[in-house]
PDB file of C-alpha atoms in Angstrom:
ATOM      1  CA  GLY W  20     -36.617 -46.619 -91.434  1.00  0.00           C
ATOM      2  CA  ASP W  21     -32.919 -45.967 -91.843  1.00  0.00           C
ATOM      3  CA  LYS W  22     -32.088 -42.350 -92.601  1.00  0.00           C
ATOM      4  CA  VAL W  23     -28.868 -43.403 -94.340  1.00  0.00           C
ATOM      5  CA  LYS W  24     -29.225 -46.678 -96.198  1.00  0.00           C
ATOM      6  CA  GLN W  25     -26.175 -48.436 -97.593  1.00  0.00           C
ATOM      7  CA  SER W  26     -26.112 -51.161-100.218  1.00  0.00           C
ATOM      8  CA  PRO W  27     -25.029 -53.838-100.554  1.00  0.00           C
ATOM      9  CA  SER W  28     -24.539 -54.893 -96.931  1.00  0.00           C
ATOM     10  CA  ALA W  29     -21.762 -57.292 -97.963  1.00  0.00           C
ATOM     11  CA  LEU W  30     -19.740 -57.881-101.114  1.00  0.00           C
ATOM     12  CA  SER W  31     -16.983 -60.221-102.295  1.00  0.00           C
ATOM     13  CA  LEU W  32     -14.759 -59.097-105.161  1.00  0.00           C
ATOM     14  CA  GLN W  33     -12.007 -60.751-107.118  1.00  0.00           C
ATOM     15  CA  GLU W  34      -8.730 -58.848-106.969  1.00  0.00           C
ATOM     16  CA  GLY W  35      -8.407 -56.530-109.966  1.00  0.00           C
ATOM     17  CA  THR W  36     -12.151 -56.056-110.549  1.00  0.00           C
ATOM     18  CA  ASN W  37     -14.315 -52.958-110.069  1.00  0.00           C
ATOM     19  CA  SER W  38     -17.304 -52.266-107.883  1.00  0.00           C
ATOM     20  CA  ALA W  39     -19.698 -49.576-106.698  1.00  0.00           C
ATOM     21  CA  LEU W  40     -21.152 -48.984-103.249  1.00  0.00           C
ATOM     22  CA  ARG W  41     -24.221 -46.844-102.759  1.00  0.00           C
ATOM     23  CA  CYS W  42     -25.798 -44.735-100.057  1.00  0.00           C
ATOM     24  CA  ASN W  43     -29.396 -43.412-100.180  1.00  0.00           C
ATOM     25  CA  PHE W  44     -30.592 -40.666 -97.859  1.00  0.00           C
ATOM     26  CA  SER W  45     -34.017 -39.841 -96.475  1.00  0.00           C
ATOM     27  CA  ILE W  46     -32.707 -36.701 -94.739  1.00  0.00           C
ATOM     28  CA  ALA W  47     -31.674 -33.247 -95.967  1.00  0.00           C
ATOM     29  CA  ALA W  48     -28.001 -34.106 -96.411  1.00  0.00           C
ATOM     30  CA  THR W  49     -25.635 -31.252 -97.235  1.00  0.00           C
ATOM     31  CA  THR W  50     -22.332 -33.142 -97.103  1.00  0.00           C
ATOM     32  CA  VAL W  51     -21.337 -36.808 -97.300  1.00  0.00           C
ATOM     33  CA  GLN W  52     -18.298 -38.623 -95.956  1.00  0.00           C
ATOM     34  CA  TRP W  53     -17.004 -42.103 -96.741  1.00  0.00           C
ATOM     35  CA  PHE W  54     -14.877 -44.092 -94.303  1.00  0.00           C
ATOM     36  CA  LEU W  55     -13.036 -47.406 -94.372  1.00  0.00           C
ATOM     37  CA  GLN W  56     -12.820 -49.382 -91.138  1.00  0.00           C
ATOM     38  CA  ASN W  57     -10.049 -51.989 -91.116  1.00  0.00           C
ATOM     39  CA  PRO W  58     -10.234 -55.277 -89.181  1.00  0.00           C
ATOM     40  CA  ARG W  59      -8.400 -53.657 -86.228  1.00  0.00           C
ATOM     41  CA  GLY W  60     -11.162 -51.057 -85.938  1.00  0.00           C
ATOM     42  CA  SER W  61      -9.338 -48.002 -87.273  1.00  0.00           C
ATOM     43  CA  LEU W  62     -11.575 -45.641 -89.257  1.00  0.00           C
ATOM     44  CA  MET W  63      -9.994 -43.748 -92.129  1.00  0.00           C
ATOM     45  CA  ASN W  64     -11.718 -40.862 -93.879  1.00  0.00           C
ATOM     46  CA  LEU W  65     -11.727 -41.507 -97.634  1.00  0.00           C
ATOM     47  CA  PHE W  66     -13.830 -38.582 -98.883  1.00  0.00           C
ATOM     48  CA  TYR W  67     -15.627 -35.483 -97.655  1.00  0.00           C
ATOM     49  CA  LEU W  68     -18.047 -34.270-100.330  1.00  0.00           C
ATOM     50  CA  VAL W  69     -20.334 -31.402-101.080  1.00  0.00           C
ATOM     51  CA  PRO W  70     -22.551 -32.144-104.135  1.00  0.00           C
ATOM     52  CA  GLY W  71     -20.240 -33.222-106.940  1.00  0.00           C
ATOM     53  CA  THR W  72     -17.488 -35.765-107.443  1.00  0.00           C
ATOM     54  CA  LYS W  73     -13.998 -36.438-106.081  1.00  0.00           C
ATOM     55  CA  GLU W  74     -11.335 -38.888-107.099  1.00  0.00           C
ATOM     56  CA  ASN W  75      -8.364 -40.255-105.193  1.00  0.00           C
ATOM     57  CA  GLY W  76      -6.275 -42.946-106.850  1.00  0.00           C
ATOM     58  CA  ARG W  77      -8.460 -45.993-107.484  1.00  0.00           C
ATOM     59  CA  LEU W  78     -11.399 -44.502-105.581  1.00  0.00           C
ATOM     60  CA  LYS W  79     -14.028 -42.145-106.929  1.00  0.00           C
ATOM     61  CA  SER W  80     -17.047 -40.787-105.103  1.00  0.00           C
ATOM     62  CA  ALA W  81     -20.099 -38.801-106.170  1.00  0.00           C
ATOM     63  CA  PHE W  82     -22.808 -37.019-104.175  1.00  0.00           C
ATOM     64  CA  ASP W  83     -26.118 -35.970-105.723  1.00  0.00           C
ATOM     65  CA  SER W  84     -28.055 -33.954-103.123  1.00  0.00           C
ATOM     66  CA  LYS W  85     -31.134 -33.495-105.343  1.00  0.00           C
ATOM     67  CA  GLU W  86     -31.566 -37.240-105.840  1.00  0.00           C
ATOM     68  CA  SER W  87     -30.359 -37.927-102.286  1.00  0.00           C
ATOM     69  CA  TYR W  88     -27.663 -40.510-102.921  1.00  0.00           C
ATOM     70  CA  SER W  89     -23.928 -40.999-102.981  1.00  0.00           C
ATOM     71  CA  THR W  90     -21.726 -43.634-104.595  1.00  0.00           C
ATOM     72  CA  LEU W  91     -18.209 -44.934-103.996  1.00  0.00           C
ATOM     73  CA  HIS W  92     -16.489 -46.612-106.945  1.00  0.00           C
ATOM     74  CA  ILE W  93     -13.506 -48.906-106.396  1.00  0.00           C
ATOM     75  CA  ARG W  94     -11.376 -49.602-109.444  1.00  0.00           C
ATOM     76  CA  ASP W  95      -8.862 -52.492-109.677  1.00  0.00           C
ATOM     77  CA  ALA W  96      -9.666 -53.793-106.179  1.00  0.00           C
ATOM     78  CA  GLN W  97      -6.679 -54.832-104.036  1.00  0.00           C
ATOM     79  CA  LEU W  98      -6.520 -57.109-100.987  1.00  0.00           C
ATOM     80  CA  GLU W  99      -5.887 -54.112 -98.736  1.00  0.00           C
ATOM     81  CA  ASP W 100      -9.249 -52.615 -99.793  1.00  0.00           C
ATOM     82  CA  SER W 101     -10.991 -55.236 -97.638  1.00  0.00           C
ATOM     83  CA  GLY W 102     -12.881 -53.904 -94.634  1.00  0.00           C
ATOM     84  CA  THR W 103     -16.137 -52.160 -93.842  1.00  0.00           C
ATOM     85  CA  TYR W 104     -17.083 -49.025 -95.773  1.00  0.00           C
ATOM     86  CA  PHE W 105     -19.333 -46.504 -94.048  1.00  0.00           C
ATOM     87  CA  CYS W 106     -21.045 -43.524 -95.546  1.00  0.00           C
ATOM     88  CA  ALA W 107     -22.188 -40.684 -93.323  1.00  0.00           C
ATOM     89  CA  ALA W 108     -24.368 -37.689 -94.112  1.00  0.00           C
ATOM     90  CA  PHE W 109     -24.695 -34.384 -92.299  1.00  0.00           C
ATOM     91  CA  ASP W 110     -28.336 -33.850 -91.361  1.00  0.00           C
ATOM     92  CA  THR W 111     -28.901 -30.084 -91.367  1.00  0.00           C
ATOM     93  CA  ASN W 112     -32.159 -30.359 -89.427  1.00  0.00           C
ATOM     94  CA  ALA W 113     -30.657 -32.384 -86.579  1.00  0.00           C
ATOM     95  CA  TYR W 114     -27.193 -30.752 -86.950  1.00  0.00           C
ATOM     96  CA  LYS W 115     -25.383 -34.066 -86.653  1.00  0.00           C
ATOM     97  CA  VAL W 116     -23.667 -36.714 -88.730  1.00  0.00           C
ATOM     98  CA  ILE W 117     -25.673 -39.896 -89.357  1.00  0.00           C
ATOM     99  CA  PHE W 118     -23.964 -43.126 -90.386  1.00  0.00           C
ATOM    100  CA  GLY W 119     -25.170 -45.967 -92.554  1.00  0.00           C
ATOM    101  CA  LYS W 120     -24.836 -49.578 -91.370  1.00  0.00           C
ATOM    102  CA  GLY W 121     -21.826 -50.210 -93.589  1.00  0.00           C
ATOM    103  CA  THR W 122     -20.826 -52.434 -96.506  1.00  0.00           C
ATOM    104  CA  HIS W 123     -18.499 -55.283 -95.606  1.00  0.00           C
ATOM    105  CA  LEU W 124     -16.112 -55.780 -98.530  1.00  0.00           C
ATOM    106  CA  HIS W 125     -13.955 -58.848 -98.961  1.00  0.00           C
ATOM    107  CA  VAL W 126     -11.405 -58.802-101.796  1.00  0.00           C
ATOM    108  CA  LEU W 127     -10.384 -62.299-102.857  1.00  0.00           C
ATOM    109  CA  PRO W 128      -6.944 -63.204-104.253  1.00  0.00           C
TER     110      PRO W 128
ATOM    111  CA  VAL G 207       0.229 -37.999 -88.392  1.00  0.00           C
ATOM    112  CA  THR G 208      -1.901 -38.815 -85.349  1.00  0.00           C
ATOM    113  CA  LEU G 209      -4.509 -36.159 -84.654  1.00  0.00           C
ATOM    114  CA  LEU G 210      -6.061 -37.795 -81.596  1.00  0.00           C
ATOM    115  CA  GLU G 211      -4.844 -39.964 -78.745  1.00  0.00           C
ATOM    116  CA  GLN G 212      -7.394 -42.062 -76.884  1.00  0.00           C
ATOM    117  CA  ASN G 213      -6.922 -43.993 -73.663  1.00  0.00           C
ATOM    118  CA  PRO G 214      -7.478 -46.578 -72.508  1.00  0.00           C
ATOM    119  CA  ARG G 215      -7.624 -48.527 -75.766  1.00  0.00           C
ATOM    120  CA  TRP G 216      -9.292 -51.527 -74.116  1.00  0.00           C
ATOM    121  CA  ARG G 217     -10.994 -52.038 -70.797  1.00  0.00           C
ATOM    122  CA  LEU G 218     -12.867 -54.881 -69.113  1.00  0.00           C
ATOM    123  CA  VAL G 219     -15.675 -53.281 -67.126  1.00  0.00           C
ATOM    124  CA  PRO G 220     -17.356 -55.148 -64.261  1.00  0.00           C
ATOM    125  CA  ARG G 221     -21.110 -54.830 -64.507  1.00  0.00           C
ATOM    126  CA  GLY G 222     -22.262 -51.774 -62.568  1.00  0.00           C
ATOM    127  CA  GLN G 223     -18.880 -50.065 -62.598  1.00  0.00           C
ATOM    128  CA  ALA G 224     -18.228 -46.766 -64.411  1.00  0.00           C
ATOM    129  CA  VAL G 225     -15.217 -46.164 -66.634  1.00  0.00           C
ATOM    130  CA  ASN G 226     -13.517 -42.900 -67.607  1.00  0.00           C
ATOM    131  CA  LEU G 227     -12.153 -42.344 -71.095  1.00  0.00           C
ATOM    132  CA  ARG G 228      -9.834 -39.643 -72.281  1.00  0.00           C
ATOM    133  CA  CYS G 229      -9.092 -38.099 -75.682  1.00  0.00           C
ATOM    134  CA  ILE G 230      -6.254 -35.695 -76.407  1.00  0.00           C
ATOM    135  CA  LEU G 231      -6.246 -33.437 -79.472  1.00  0.00           C
ATOM    136  CA  LYS G 232      -2.819 -33.151 -81.143  1.00  0.00           C
ATOM    137  CA  ASN G 233      -3.693 -30.540 -83.791  1.00  0.00           C
ATOM    138  CA  SER G 234      -5.467 -27.300 -82.898  1.00  0.00           C
ATOM    139  CA  GLN G 235      -6.655 -26.864 -86.518  1.00  0.00           C
ATOM    140  CA  TYR G 236      -9.483 -29.319 -85.683  1.00  0.00           C
ATOM    141  CA  PRO G 237     -10.977 -27.986 -82.438  1.00  0.00           C
ATOM    142  CA  TRP G 238     -14.468 -29.497 -82.719  1.00  0.00           C
ATOM    143  CA  MET G 239     -14.284 -32.685 -80.678  1.00  0.00           C
ATOM    144  CA  SER G 240     -16.997 -35.332 -80.557  1.00  0.00           C
ATOM    145  CA  TRP G 241     -17.739 -38.783 -79.187  1.00  0.00           C
ATOM    146  CA  TYR G 242     -19.254 -41.577 -81.261  1.00  0.00           C
ATOM    147  CA  GLN G 243     -20.248 -45.051 -80.126  1.00  0.00           C
ATOM    148  CA  GLN G 244     -20.037 -48.215 -82.213  1.00  0.00           C
ATOM    149  CA  ASP G 245     -22.206 -51.048 -80.937  1.00  0.00           C
ATOM    150  CA  LEU G 246     -21.628 -54.784 -81.298  1.00  0.00           C
ATOM    151  CA  GLN G 247     -23.544 -54.738 -84.613  1.00  0.00           C
ATOM    152  CA  LYS G 248     -21.003 -52.135 -85.889  1.00  0.00           C
ATOM    153  CA  GLN G 249     -23.544 -49.300 -86.023  1.00  0.00           C
ATOM    154  CA  LEU G 250     -21.863 -45.917 -85.501  1.00  0.00           C
ATOM    155  CA  GLN G 251     -23.853 -43.246 -83.660  1.00  0.00           C
ATOM    156  CA  TRP G 252     -23.030 -39.659 -82.770  1.00  0.00           C
ATOM    157  CA  LEU G 253     -23.158 -38.948 -79.039  1.00  0.00           C
ATOM    158  CA  PHE G 254     -21.812 -35.450 -78.336  1.00  0.00           C
ATOM    159  CA  THR G 255     -19.976 -32.515 -79.857  1.00  0.00           C
ATOM    160  CA  LEU G 256     -18.343 -30.251 -77.277  1.00  0.00           C
ATOM    161  CA  ARG G 257     -16.613 -27.125 -78.561  1.00  0.00           C
ATOM    162  CA  SER G 258     -15.553 -25.153 -75.475  1.00  0.00           C
ATOM    163  CA  PRO G 259     -13.718 -25.922 -72.214  1.00  0.00           C
ATOM    164  CA  GLY G 260     -16.290 -26.377 -69.476  1.00  0.00           C
ATOM    165  CA  ASP G 261     -19.000 -27.768 -71.789  1.00  0.00           C
ATOM    166  CA  LYS G 262     -20.744 -30.815 -70.294  1.00  0.00           C
ATOM    167  CA  GLU G 263     -23.549 -33.018 -71.566  1.00  0.00           C
ATOM    168  CA  VAL G 264     -25.293 -36.187 -70.472  1.00  0.00           C
ATOM    169  CA  LYS G 265     -27.118 -38.786 -72.495  1.00  0.00           C
ATOM    170  CA  SER G 266     -28.678 -42.191 -71.906  1.00  0.00           C
ATOM    171  CA  LEU G 267     -28.717 -44.757 -74.692  1.00  0.00           C
ATOM    172  CA  PRO G 268     -29.756 -48.407 -74.686  1.00  0.00           C
ATOM    173  CA  GLY G 269     -27.044 -50.195 -72.756  1.00  0.00           C
ATOM    174  CA  ALA G 270     -25.130 -47.244 -71.269  1.00  0.00           C
ATOM    175  CA  ASP G 271     -25.279 -43.804 -69.675  1.00  0.00           C
ATOM    176  CA  TYR G 272     -22.819 -41.107 -70.720  1.00  0.00           C
ATOM    177  CA  LEU G 273     -21.346 -37.922 -69.285  1.00  0.00           C
ATOM    178  CA  ALA G 274     -19.075 -35.964 -71.631  1.00  0.00           C
ATOM    179  CA  THR G 275     -16.839 -33.065 -70.620  1.00  0.00           C
ATOM    180  CA  ARG G 276     -14.636 -30.738 -72.647  1.00  0.00           C
ATOM    181  CA  VAL G 277     -11.916 -30.213 -70.050  1.00  0.00           C
ATOM    182  CA  THR G 278      -9.529 -27.994 -72.029  1.00  0.00           C
ATOM    183  CA  ASP G 279      -8.990 -26.968 -75.651  1.00  0.00           C
ATOM    184  CA  THR G 280      -7.104 -30.235 -76.133  1.00  0.00           C
ATOM    185  CA  GLU G 281      -8.810 -32.699 -73.770  1.00  0.00           C
ATOM    186  CA  LEU G 282     -12.195 -34.409 -74.005  1.00  0.00           C
ATOM    187  CA  ARG G 283     -13.462 -36.925 -71.468  1.00  0.00           C
ATOM    188  CA  LEU G 284     -16.280 -39.441 -71.361  1.00  0.00           C
ATOM    189  CA  GLN G 285     -17.637 -41.302 -68.381  1.00  0.00           C
ATOM    190  CA  VAL G 286     -19.537 -44.470 -69.276  1.00  0.00           C
ATOM    191  CA  ALA G 287     -21.824 -45.871 -66.577  1.00  0.00           C
ATOM    192  CA  ASN G 288     -24.420 -48.624 -66.231  1.00  0.00           C
ATOM    193  CA  MET G 289     -23.067 -50.391 -69.263  1.00  0.00           C
ATOM    194  CA  SER G 290     -24.879 -53.639 -70.039  1.00  0.00           C
ATOM    195  CA  GLN G 291     -23.514 -54.290 -73.536  1.00  0.00           C
ATOM    196  CA  GLY G 292     -20.003 -53.918 -74.881  1.00  0.00           C
ATOM    197  CA  ARG G 293     -19.178 -51.113 -77.289  1.00  0.00           C
ATOM    198  CA  THR G 294     -16.344 -49.048 -78.714  1.00  0.00           C
ATOM    199  CA  LEU G 295     -16.166 -45.305 -78.117  1.00  0.00           C
ATOM    200  CA  TYR G 296     -14.445 -43.155 -80.704  1.00  0.00           C
ATOM    201  CA  CYS G 297     -13.268 -39.604 -80.299  1.00  0.00           C
ATOM    202  CA  THR G 298     -13.306 -37.439 -83.431  1.00  0.00           C
ATOM    203  CA  CYS G 299     -12.072 -34.003 -84.372  1.00  0.00           C
ATOM    204  CA  SER G 300     -12.986 -31.642 -87.188  1.00  0.00           C
ATOM    205  CA  ALA G 301     -12.436 -28.041 -88.239  1.00  0.00           C
ATOM    206  CA  GLY G 302     -16.097 -27.086 -87.685  1.00  0.00           C
ATOM    207  CA  GLY G 303     -17.236 -23.496 -87.790  1.00  0.00           C
ATOM    208  CA  GLY G 304     -19.098 -23.767 -91.080  1.00  0.00           C
ATOM    209  CA  ALA G 305     -22.500 -24.950 -92.172  1.00  0.00           C
ATOM    210  CA  ASP G 306     -21.630 -28.382 -90.802  1.00  0.00           C
ATOM    211  CA  THR G 307     -19.086 -29.914 -88.448  1.00  0.00           C
ATOM    212  CA  GLY G 308     -16.591 -30.587 -91.264  1.00  0.00           C
ATOM    213  CA  GLN G 309     -14.502 -33.598 -92.240  1.00  0.00           C
ATOM    214  CA  LEU G 310     -14.264 -36.062 -89.364  1.00  0.00           C
ATOM    215  CA  TYR G 311     -11.014 -37.628 -88.174  1.00  0.00           C
ATOM    216  CA  PHE G 312     -11.298 -40.598 -85.833  1.00  0.00           C
ATOM    217  CA  GLY G 313      -9.146 -41.667 -82.920  1.00  0.00           C
ATOM    218  CA  GLU G 314      -8.225 -45.344 -82.535  1.00  0.00           C
ATOM    219  CA  GLY G 315     -11.138 -46.028 -80.187  1.00  0.00           C
ATOM    220  CA  SER G 316     -11.654 -47.350 -76.666  1.00  0.00           C
ATOM    221  CA  LYS G 317     -13.125 -50.842 -76.710  1.00  0.00           C
ATOM    222  CA  LEU G 318     -15.190 -51.666 -73.632  1.00  0.00           C
ATOM    223  CA  THR G 319     -16.215 -55.199 -72.694  1.00  0.00           C
ATOM    224  CA  VAL G 320     -18.681 -55.962 -69.893  1.00  0.00           C
ATOM    225  CA  LEU G 321     -17.607 -58.634 -67.424  1.00  0.00           C
TER     226      LEU G 321
END
């Protein structure tokens, strides 16, 4: 099965609403990263997390290594938040970063 | 600020022909350079991390064969051969040197299409 499982796979949001994306791990993850890929293909790093939480503007992310999951909360969604969100975990046993399949987010006006 | 410069950005590749990709690091604070592939289903997969000039590695994945070379402290190359399915190759950089490879920064990608 997938070592990094993202949910939901796709999501439509009304502008101004809130949402949460989730990532579950079946590996020994020590750090988590969240990325946003825009329609042109550019990948932007949103967060790099050790266990704990981080906040940046309307985005907030948490990583719980004991329960093996991470979340990304989007507050007051804007049209420019549309794209594909990827989470990625560092697998200490394999010594590499493993990506989830992504959540495709569409923010509606 | 651009940390990485990839070229070419797009390439049409005749079936059976190899293609050479290049990635230039613009900031020496992030010396760990890697290649990732993104397939047509958008799945991202780590390919290589090459830390030192002279490092070389090969790998075969479904749909392509790869040869990666760390040419200098600032240049990483990737040869893609026997490609049967299109894909995008991304170069990344990170600070590395710790318990993991560190926060990843992506280049703009090289999108390959098979003719």
